[in-house]
XYZ file of C-alpha atoms in Angstrom:
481
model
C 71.463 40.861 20.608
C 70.926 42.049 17.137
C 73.630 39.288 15.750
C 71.147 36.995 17.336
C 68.675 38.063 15.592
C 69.898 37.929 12.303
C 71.279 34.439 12.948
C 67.795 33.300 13.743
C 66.448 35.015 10.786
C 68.775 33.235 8.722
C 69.171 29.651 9.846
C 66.873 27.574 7.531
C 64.920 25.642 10.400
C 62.039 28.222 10.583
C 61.506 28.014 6.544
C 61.829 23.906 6.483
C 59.951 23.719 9.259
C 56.988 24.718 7.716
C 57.479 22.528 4.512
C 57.923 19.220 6.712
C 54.681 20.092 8.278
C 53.111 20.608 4.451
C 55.262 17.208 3.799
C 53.657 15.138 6.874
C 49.948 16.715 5.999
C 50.102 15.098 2.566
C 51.807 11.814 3.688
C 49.459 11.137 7.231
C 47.298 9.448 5.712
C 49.585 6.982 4.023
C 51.979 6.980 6.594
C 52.387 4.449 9.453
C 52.311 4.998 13.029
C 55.936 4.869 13.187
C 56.646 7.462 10.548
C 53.752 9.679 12.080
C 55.445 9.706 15.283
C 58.561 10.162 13.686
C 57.937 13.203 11.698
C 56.501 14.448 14.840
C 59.390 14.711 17.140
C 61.651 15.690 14.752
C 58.994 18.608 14.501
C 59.121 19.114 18.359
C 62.982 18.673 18.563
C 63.107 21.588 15.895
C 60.443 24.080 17.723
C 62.541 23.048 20.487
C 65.824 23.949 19.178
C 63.952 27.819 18.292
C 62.399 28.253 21.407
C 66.299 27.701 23.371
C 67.179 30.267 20.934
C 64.177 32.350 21.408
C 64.437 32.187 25.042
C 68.036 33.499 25.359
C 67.479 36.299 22.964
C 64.515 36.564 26.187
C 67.099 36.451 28.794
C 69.665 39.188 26.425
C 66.881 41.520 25.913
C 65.817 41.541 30.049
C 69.219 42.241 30.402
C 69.389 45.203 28.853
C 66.692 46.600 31.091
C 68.871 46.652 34.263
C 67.900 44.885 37.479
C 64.457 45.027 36.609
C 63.991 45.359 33.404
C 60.939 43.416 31.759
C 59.666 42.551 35.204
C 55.886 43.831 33.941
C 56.002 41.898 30.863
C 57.417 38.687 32.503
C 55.022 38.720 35.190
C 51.726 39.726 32.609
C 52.678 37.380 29.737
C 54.890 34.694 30.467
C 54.512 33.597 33.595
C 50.625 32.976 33.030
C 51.468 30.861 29.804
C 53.756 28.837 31.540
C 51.383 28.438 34.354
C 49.027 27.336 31.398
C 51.273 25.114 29.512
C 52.407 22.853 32.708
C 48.609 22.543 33.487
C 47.399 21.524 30.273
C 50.691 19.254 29.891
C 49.733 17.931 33.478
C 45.951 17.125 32.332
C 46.556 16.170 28.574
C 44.726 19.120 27.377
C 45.765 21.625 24.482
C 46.511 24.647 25.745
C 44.523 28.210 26.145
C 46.481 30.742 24.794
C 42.973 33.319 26.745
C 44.172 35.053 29.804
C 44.380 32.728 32.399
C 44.571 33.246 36.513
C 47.988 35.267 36.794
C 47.117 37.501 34.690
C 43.458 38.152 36.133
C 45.310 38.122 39.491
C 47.875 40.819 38.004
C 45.234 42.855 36.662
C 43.318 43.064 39.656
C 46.513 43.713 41.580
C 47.104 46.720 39.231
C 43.903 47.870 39.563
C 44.288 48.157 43.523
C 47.207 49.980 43.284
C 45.968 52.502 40.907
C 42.678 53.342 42.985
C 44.933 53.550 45.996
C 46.375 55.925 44.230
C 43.317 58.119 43.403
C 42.106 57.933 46.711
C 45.443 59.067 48.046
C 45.825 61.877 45.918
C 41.855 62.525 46.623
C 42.604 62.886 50.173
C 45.221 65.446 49.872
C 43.259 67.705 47.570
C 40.715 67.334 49.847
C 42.841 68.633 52.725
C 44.074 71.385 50.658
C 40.491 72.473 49.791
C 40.262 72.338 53.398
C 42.907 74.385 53.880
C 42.254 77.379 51.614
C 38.648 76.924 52.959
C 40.048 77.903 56.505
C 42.215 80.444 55.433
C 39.202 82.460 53.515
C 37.235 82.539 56.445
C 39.940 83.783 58.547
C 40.270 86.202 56.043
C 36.369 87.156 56.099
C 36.583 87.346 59.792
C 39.469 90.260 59.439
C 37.613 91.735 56.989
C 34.505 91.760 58.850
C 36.545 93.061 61.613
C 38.137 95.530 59.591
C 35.025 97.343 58.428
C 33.308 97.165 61.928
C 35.815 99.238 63.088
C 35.597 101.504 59.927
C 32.575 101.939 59.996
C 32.174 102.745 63.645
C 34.965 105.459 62.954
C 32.783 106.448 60.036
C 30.088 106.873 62.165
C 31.828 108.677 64.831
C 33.013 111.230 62.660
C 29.814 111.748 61.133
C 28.615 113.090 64.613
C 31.191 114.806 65.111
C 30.662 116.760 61.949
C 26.764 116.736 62.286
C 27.735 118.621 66.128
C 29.571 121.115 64.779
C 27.359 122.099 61.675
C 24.500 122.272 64.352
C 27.593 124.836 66.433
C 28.347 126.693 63.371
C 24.957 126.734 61.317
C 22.899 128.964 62.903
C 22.307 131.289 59.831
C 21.883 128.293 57.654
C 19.199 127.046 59.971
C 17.894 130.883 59.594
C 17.429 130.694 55.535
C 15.714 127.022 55.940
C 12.609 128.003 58.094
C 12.405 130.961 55.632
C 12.575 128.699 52.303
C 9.932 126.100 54.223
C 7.942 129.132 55.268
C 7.941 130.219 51.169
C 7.020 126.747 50.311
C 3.721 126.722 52.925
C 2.739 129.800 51.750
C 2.717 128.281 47.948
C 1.020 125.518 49.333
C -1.603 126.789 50.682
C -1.871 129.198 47.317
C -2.343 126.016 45.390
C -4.712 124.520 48.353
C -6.891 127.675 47.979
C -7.003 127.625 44.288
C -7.886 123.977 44.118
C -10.467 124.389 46.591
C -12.057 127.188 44.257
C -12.494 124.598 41.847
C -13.920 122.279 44.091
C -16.758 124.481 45.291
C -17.673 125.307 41.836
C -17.498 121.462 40.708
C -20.066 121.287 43.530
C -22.346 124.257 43.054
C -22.474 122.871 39.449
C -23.601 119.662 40.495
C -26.940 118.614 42.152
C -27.418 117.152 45.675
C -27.122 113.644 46.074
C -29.537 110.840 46.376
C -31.066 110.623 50.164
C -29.426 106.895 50.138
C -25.971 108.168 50.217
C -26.887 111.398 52.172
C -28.024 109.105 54.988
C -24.779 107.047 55.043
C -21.592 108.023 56.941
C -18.898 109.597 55.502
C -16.449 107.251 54.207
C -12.658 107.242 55.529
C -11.954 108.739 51.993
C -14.094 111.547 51.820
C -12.799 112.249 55.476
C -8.789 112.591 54.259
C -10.364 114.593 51.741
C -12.285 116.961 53.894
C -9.715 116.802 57.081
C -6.407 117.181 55.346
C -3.166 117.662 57.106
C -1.847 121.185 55.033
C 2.040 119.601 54.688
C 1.882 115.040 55.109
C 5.339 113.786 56.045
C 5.189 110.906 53.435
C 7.884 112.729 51.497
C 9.600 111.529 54.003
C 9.129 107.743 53.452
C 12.148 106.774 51.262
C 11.120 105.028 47.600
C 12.167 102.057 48.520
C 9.077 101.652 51.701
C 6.429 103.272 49.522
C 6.751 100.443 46.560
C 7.162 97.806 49.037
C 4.045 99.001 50.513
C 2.570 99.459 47.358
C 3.773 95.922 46.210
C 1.829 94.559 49.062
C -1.292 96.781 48.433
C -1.349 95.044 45.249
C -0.880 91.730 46.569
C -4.070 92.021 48.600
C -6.208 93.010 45.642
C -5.329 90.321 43.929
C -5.915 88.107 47.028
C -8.795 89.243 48.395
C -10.621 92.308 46.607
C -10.313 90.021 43.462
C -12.434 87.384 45.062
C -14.696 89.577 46.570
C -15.074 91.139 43.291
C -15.819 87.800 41.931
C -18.487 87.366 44.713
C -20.452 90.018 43.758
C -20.531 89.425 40.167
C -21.263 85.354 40.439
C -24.568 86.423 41.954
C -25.532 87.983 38.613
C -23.401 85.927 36.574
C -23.073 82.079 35.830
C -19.921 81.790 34.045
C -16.823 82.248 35.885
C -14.931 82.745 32.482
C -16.828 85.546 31.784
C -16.682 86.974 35.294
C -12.833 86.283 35.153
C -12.645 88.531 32.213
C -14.096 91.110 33.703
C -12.124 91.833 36.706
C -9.228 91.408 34.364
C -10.368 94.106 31.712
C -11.118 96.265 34.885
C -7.880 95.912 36.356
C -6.227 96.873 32.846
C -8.425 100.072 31.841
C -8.334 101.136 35.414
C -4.332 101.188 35.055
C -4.475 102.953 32.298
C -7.041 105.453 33.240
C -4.836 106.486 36.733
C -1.573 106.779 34.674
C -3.721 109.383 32.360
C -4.832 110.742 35.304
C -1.331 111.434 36.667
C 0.042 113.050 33.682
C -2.726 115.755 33.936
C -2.264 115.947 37.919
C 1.356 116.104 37.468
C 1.119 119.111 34.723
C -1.255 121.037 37.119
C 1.152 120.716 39.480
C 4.060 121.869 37.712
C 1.768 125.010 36.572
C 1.019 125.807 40.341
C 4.504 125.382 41.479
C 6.187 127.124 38.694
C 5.739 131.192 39.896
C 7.792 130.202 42.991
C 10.702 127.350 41.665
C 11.177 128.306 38.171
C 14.585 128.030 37.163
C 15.562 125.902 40.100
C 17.761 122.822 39.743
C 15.940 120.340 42.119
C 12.414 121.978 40.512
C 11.576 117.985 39.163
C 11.888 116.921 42.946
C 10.016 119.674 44.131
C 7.054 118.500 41.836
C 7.488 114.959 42.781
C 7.816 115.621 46.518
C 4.529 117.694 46.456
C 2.915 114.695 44.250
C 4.095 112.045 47.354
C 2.713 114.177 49.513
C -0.872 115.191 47.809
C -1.544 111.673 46.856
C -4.830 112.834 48.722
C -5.769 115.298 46.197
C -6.097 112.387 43.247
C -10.452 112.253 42.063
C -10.294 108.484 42.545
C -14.150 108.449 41.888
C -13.637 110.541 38.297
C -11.045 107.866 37.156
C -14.115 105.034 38.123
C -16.428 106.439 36.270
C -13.521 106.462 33.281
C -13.018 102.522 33.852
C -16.779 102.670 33.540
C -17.261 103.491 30.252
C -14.515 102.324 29.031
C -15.429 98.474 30.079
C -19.226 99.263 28.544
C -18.002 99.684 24.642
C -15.219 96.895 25.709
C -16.348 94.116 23.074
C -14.711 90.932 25.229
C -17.647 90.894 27.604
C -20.851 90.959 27.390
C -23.814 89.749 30.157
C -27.234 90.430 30.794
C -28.111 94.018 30.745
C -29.790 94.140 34.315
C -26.018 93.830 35.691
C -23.729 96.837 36.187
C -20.286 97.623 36.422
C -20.810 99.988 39.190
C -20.711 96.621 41.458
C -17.311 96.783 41.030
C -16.622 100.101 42.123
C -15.046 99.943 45.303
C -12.251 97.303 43.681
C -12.010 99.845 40.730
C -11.314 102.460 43.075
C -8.614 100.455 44.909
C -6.869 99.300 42.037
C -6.600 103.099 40.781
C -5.581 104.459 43.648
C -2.760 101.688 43.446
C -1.688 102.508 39.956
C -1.855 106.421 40.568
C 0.342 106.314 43.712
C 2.835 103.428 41.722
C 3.388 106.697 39.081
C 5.153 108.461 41.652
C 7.856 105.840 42.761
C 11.206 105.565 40.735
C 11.016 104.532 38.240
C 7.565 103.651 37.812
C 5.618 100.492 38.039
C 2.910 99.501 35.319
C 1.513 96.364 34.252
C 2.312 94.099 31.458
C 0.342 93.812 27.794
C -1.584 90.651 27.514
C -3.529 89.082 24.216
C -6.431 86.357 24.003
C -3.784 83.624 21.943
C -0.529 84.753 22.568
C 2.158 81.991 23.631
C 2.279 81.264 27.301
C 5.002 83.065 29.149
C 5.993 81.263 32.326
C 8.009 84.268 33.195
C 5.071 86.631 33.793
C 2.471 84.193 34.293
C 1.242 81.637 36.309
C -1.093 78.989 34.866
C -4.938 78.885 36.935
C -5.572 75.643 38.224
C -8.320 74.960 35.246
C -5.564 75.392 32.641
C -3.942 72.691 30.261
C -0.666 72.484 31.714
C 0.505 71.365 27.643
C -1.234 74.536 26.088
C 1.140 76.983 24.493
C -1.455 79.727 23.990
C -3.621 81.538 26.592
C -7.181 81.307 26.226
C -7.775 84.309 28.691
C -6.142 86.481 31.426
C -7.311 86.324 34.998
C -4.641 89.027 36.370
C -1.691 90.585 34.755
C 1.232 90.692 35.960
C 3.266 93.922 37.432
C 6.203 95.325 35.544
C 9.332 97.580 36.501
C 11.076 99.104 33.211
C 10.875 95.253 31.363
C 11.615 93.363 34.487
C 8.587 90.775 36.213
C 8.476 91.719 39.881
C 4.998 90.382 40.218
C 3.623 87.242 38.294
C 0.450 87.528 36.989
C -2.317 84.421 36.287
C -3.534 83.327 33.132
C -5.914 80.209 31.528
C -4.143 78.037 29.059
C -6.298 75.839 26.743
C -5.464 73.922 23.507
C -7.171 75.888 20.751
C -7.199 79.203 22.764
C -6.533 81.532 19.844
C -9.703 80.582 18.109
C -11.855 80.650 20.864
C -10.660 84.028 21.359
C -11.061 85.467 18.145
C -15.202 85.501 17.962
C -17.847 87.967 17.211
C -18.732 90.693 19.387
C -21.571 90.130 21.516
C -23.881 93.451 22.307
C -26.283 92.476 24.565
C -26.210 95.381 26.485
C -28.170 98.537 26.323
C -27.398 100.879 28.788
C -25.892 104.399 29.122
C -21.428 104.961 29.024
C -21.788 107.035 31.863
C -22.995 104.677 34.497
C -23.412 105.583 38.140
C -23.709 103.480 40.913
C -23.849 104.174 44.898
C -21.046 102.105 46.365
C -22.912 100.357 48.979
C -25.667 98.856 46.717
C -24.989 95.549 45.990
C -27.925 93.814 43.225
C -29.512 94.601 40.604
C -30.915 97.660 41.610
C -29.764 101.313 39.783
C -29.853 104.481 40.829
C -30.621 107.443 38.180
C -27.697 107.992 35.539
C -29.539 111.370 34.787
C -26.255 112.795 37.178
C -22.911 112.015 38.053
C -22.152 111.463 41.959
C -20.072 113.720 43.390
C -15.858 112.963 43.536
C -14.936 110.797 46.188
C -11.358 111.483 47.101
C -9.199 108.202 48.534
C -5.927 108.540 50.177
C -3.832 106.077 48.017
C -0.575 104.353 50.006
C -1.482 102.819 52.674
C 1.976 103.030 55.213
């Protein structure tokens, strides 16, 4: 093959052919037809004489391959120019060295094969996914088998040792009733003392107004007078008492927010302003109840301290006598707190024939919310919000009157509830474009009234009664079960 090569390479037709056709370019013009045609075919008997060369160095090289060698490359390349050449020589026309039919035929026939391909190998990872897919649910369903059974023998021996305690126990049993019969007796210790300070809170303060004397007593003030001496929410696990309280808070926002907002659109035009209200009173009354747990909590630990001092579980003790005193919170003090607070607040401002104290029953709910959400584990509180800070779609949702393409919020309508630095409860704010300038403006003082205001809670207007006293504490029963 490679003798054939160099014999090629070194014959002297290739080289002269080129110079006769330089020779016959310069000479057509002058030539005859005779000599033209001459030069010609000796041109063509020379390419001829190459190409017979050319194609049995073709012929040596398949060869080579075996049986089949250079079947691709025959098929691809020179079958389709000879399918070209013997048209164009059948029509008279030069021929197109493009890819002609074969090969488009070829190429089409390859592509077949290779998306058979695909799509065979496609189906049999698909039946293998299939498969394993089987063969991990059978393995589920053993599992799932597996730890029914355990579980029932779990359970089963559980009795069994739960039977024979109860068999074997009977001292034990002994030394409980006497360690719940020391813990009644501190109760009612710290029941007596506390009710000391009661009647002296109310010897101290005068009688009511005949309004509220003629009303019935609220469901409050009746858990507060007719109180069970030992609850059984202790026994509610943590988990019940913050989905309960979860849903207490749900509803306020729901529907004690819009009746809020009822009462104070009859006084008030703008709903901005009566927006910012309810939002400031949902804030300081949060933060008023958590104040007011810290000091409950202490008095608690003081009362409870002769008796479990030194104990291990003495924490629990003070948190299971908090669960189940929740009764015991001064809702009505922590009101009046919210009270003042919200009268030197600077963000709102309205005429000063409208009170706060038309608020106070949602006050008082939203306190009682935030007391009782002290005691769960760990806590729930509420998260900071600014006039201008950036929008964050994590805590908040935007009001329906927002610019949904505002990055700051112009105001908050309710803020949203927080466990450690996780959202379990969005809150709502108002996005507008140009929010943090509208929210840093002067202070408006168009008030003039007392911090201490008083209201009765089922006056609903304009109408005041005398802030010369303070009314006396209402006590609410917070969780709702």
């Amino acid at each position: 093959m490679a003798e054939i090569l160099k014999r090629l390479v070194s014959t002297e037709s290739l080289r002269s052919l080129q110079e006769k056709l330089d020779f016959w370019l310069k000479e057509y013009n002058t030539n005859s037809c005779d000599q033209n045609l001459n030069h010609c075919l000796e041109l063509i008997e020379q390419v001829a004489k190459v190409q017979g060369q050319l194609f049995g160095i073709l012929t040596t090289a398949a060869q080579e391959g075996g049986h089949y060698g250079g079947v691709e490359i025959i098929k691809s390349r020179l079958l389709p120019w000879l399918e070209a050449s013997f048209t164009a020589a059948s029509m008279g026309t030069p021929v197109d060295s493009k890819v002609p039919s074969l090969q488009d035929s070829f190429d089409k026939e390859k592509q077949k094969d290779t998306a058979a391909r695909d799509l065979q190998q496609l189906d049999s990872e698909l039946n293998s996914t299939r498969k394993q897919l089987n063969q991990v649910q059978d393995e589920l369903k053993s599992l799932q088998a597996q730890e029914e059974a355990r579980r029932r023998s779990t359970d089963h021996t559980r009795l069994e040792q739960r039977s024979s305690e109860k068999r074997s126990d009977g001292a034990g049993v002994v030394a409980d009733y006497e360690k719940q019969l020391r813990t009644l007796k501190d109760e009612i210790a710290v029941l007596s003392a506390e009710k000391s300070v009661l009647q002296g809170r109310s010897a101290r303060s005068p009688s009511p107004s005949p309004a509220p004397r003629s009303r019935s007593a609220s469901p409050c003030t009746a858990i507060a007078k007719v109180r069970s001496p030992s609850p059984n929410r202790s026994k509610l696990s943590s988990v019940a008492r913050k989905a309960a309280l979860l849903s207490r808070f749900s509803d306020a926002y729901s529907q004690a927010r819009l009746d809020a907002q009822c009462l104070l659109r009859r006084c008030i035009d703008k709903a901005e302003t009566v927006q910012r209200i309810i939002y400031i009173a949902t804030v300081e009354a949060f933060h008023v109840a958590k104040m007011a747990f810290r000091h409950f909590k202490i008095r608690v630990r003081k009362s409870l301290t002769p008796s479990f001092a030194g104990s291990d579980n003495f924490e629990d003790t003070v948190s299971d006598y908090i669960v189940c005193h929740l009764d015991l919170y001064d809702a009505q003090s922590s009101v009046n707190d919210v009270i003042r607070a919200m009268n030197v607040n600077p963000k709102i401002s309205f005429p000063p024939e409208v009170d706060f104290c038309l608020l106070n029953d949602f006050i008082q709910e939203i306190c009682c919310i935030a007391f009782a959400m002290q005691t769960l584990e760990p806590p729930l509180d509420i998260a900071f919000g600014a006039d201008g800070e950036i929008f964050n779609d994590s805590k908040y949702r935007r009001s329906y009157d927002s610019d949904f393409t505002a990055p700051l919020v112009f105001y908050h309508v309710w803020p949203a509830l927080m466990e450690n630095d996780c959202v379990i409860m969005k809150g709502e704010a108002v996005t507008k474009r140009g929010a943090f300038w509208n929210s840093v403006r002067p202070v408006s003082r168009c008030r003039s009234r007392s911090l201490s205001p008083v209201c009765p809670r089922s006056r609903v207007g304009v109408s005041m009664m005398s802030r010369s006293r303070s009314p006396s504490p209402i006590r609410c029963g917070l969780p709702r079960f």
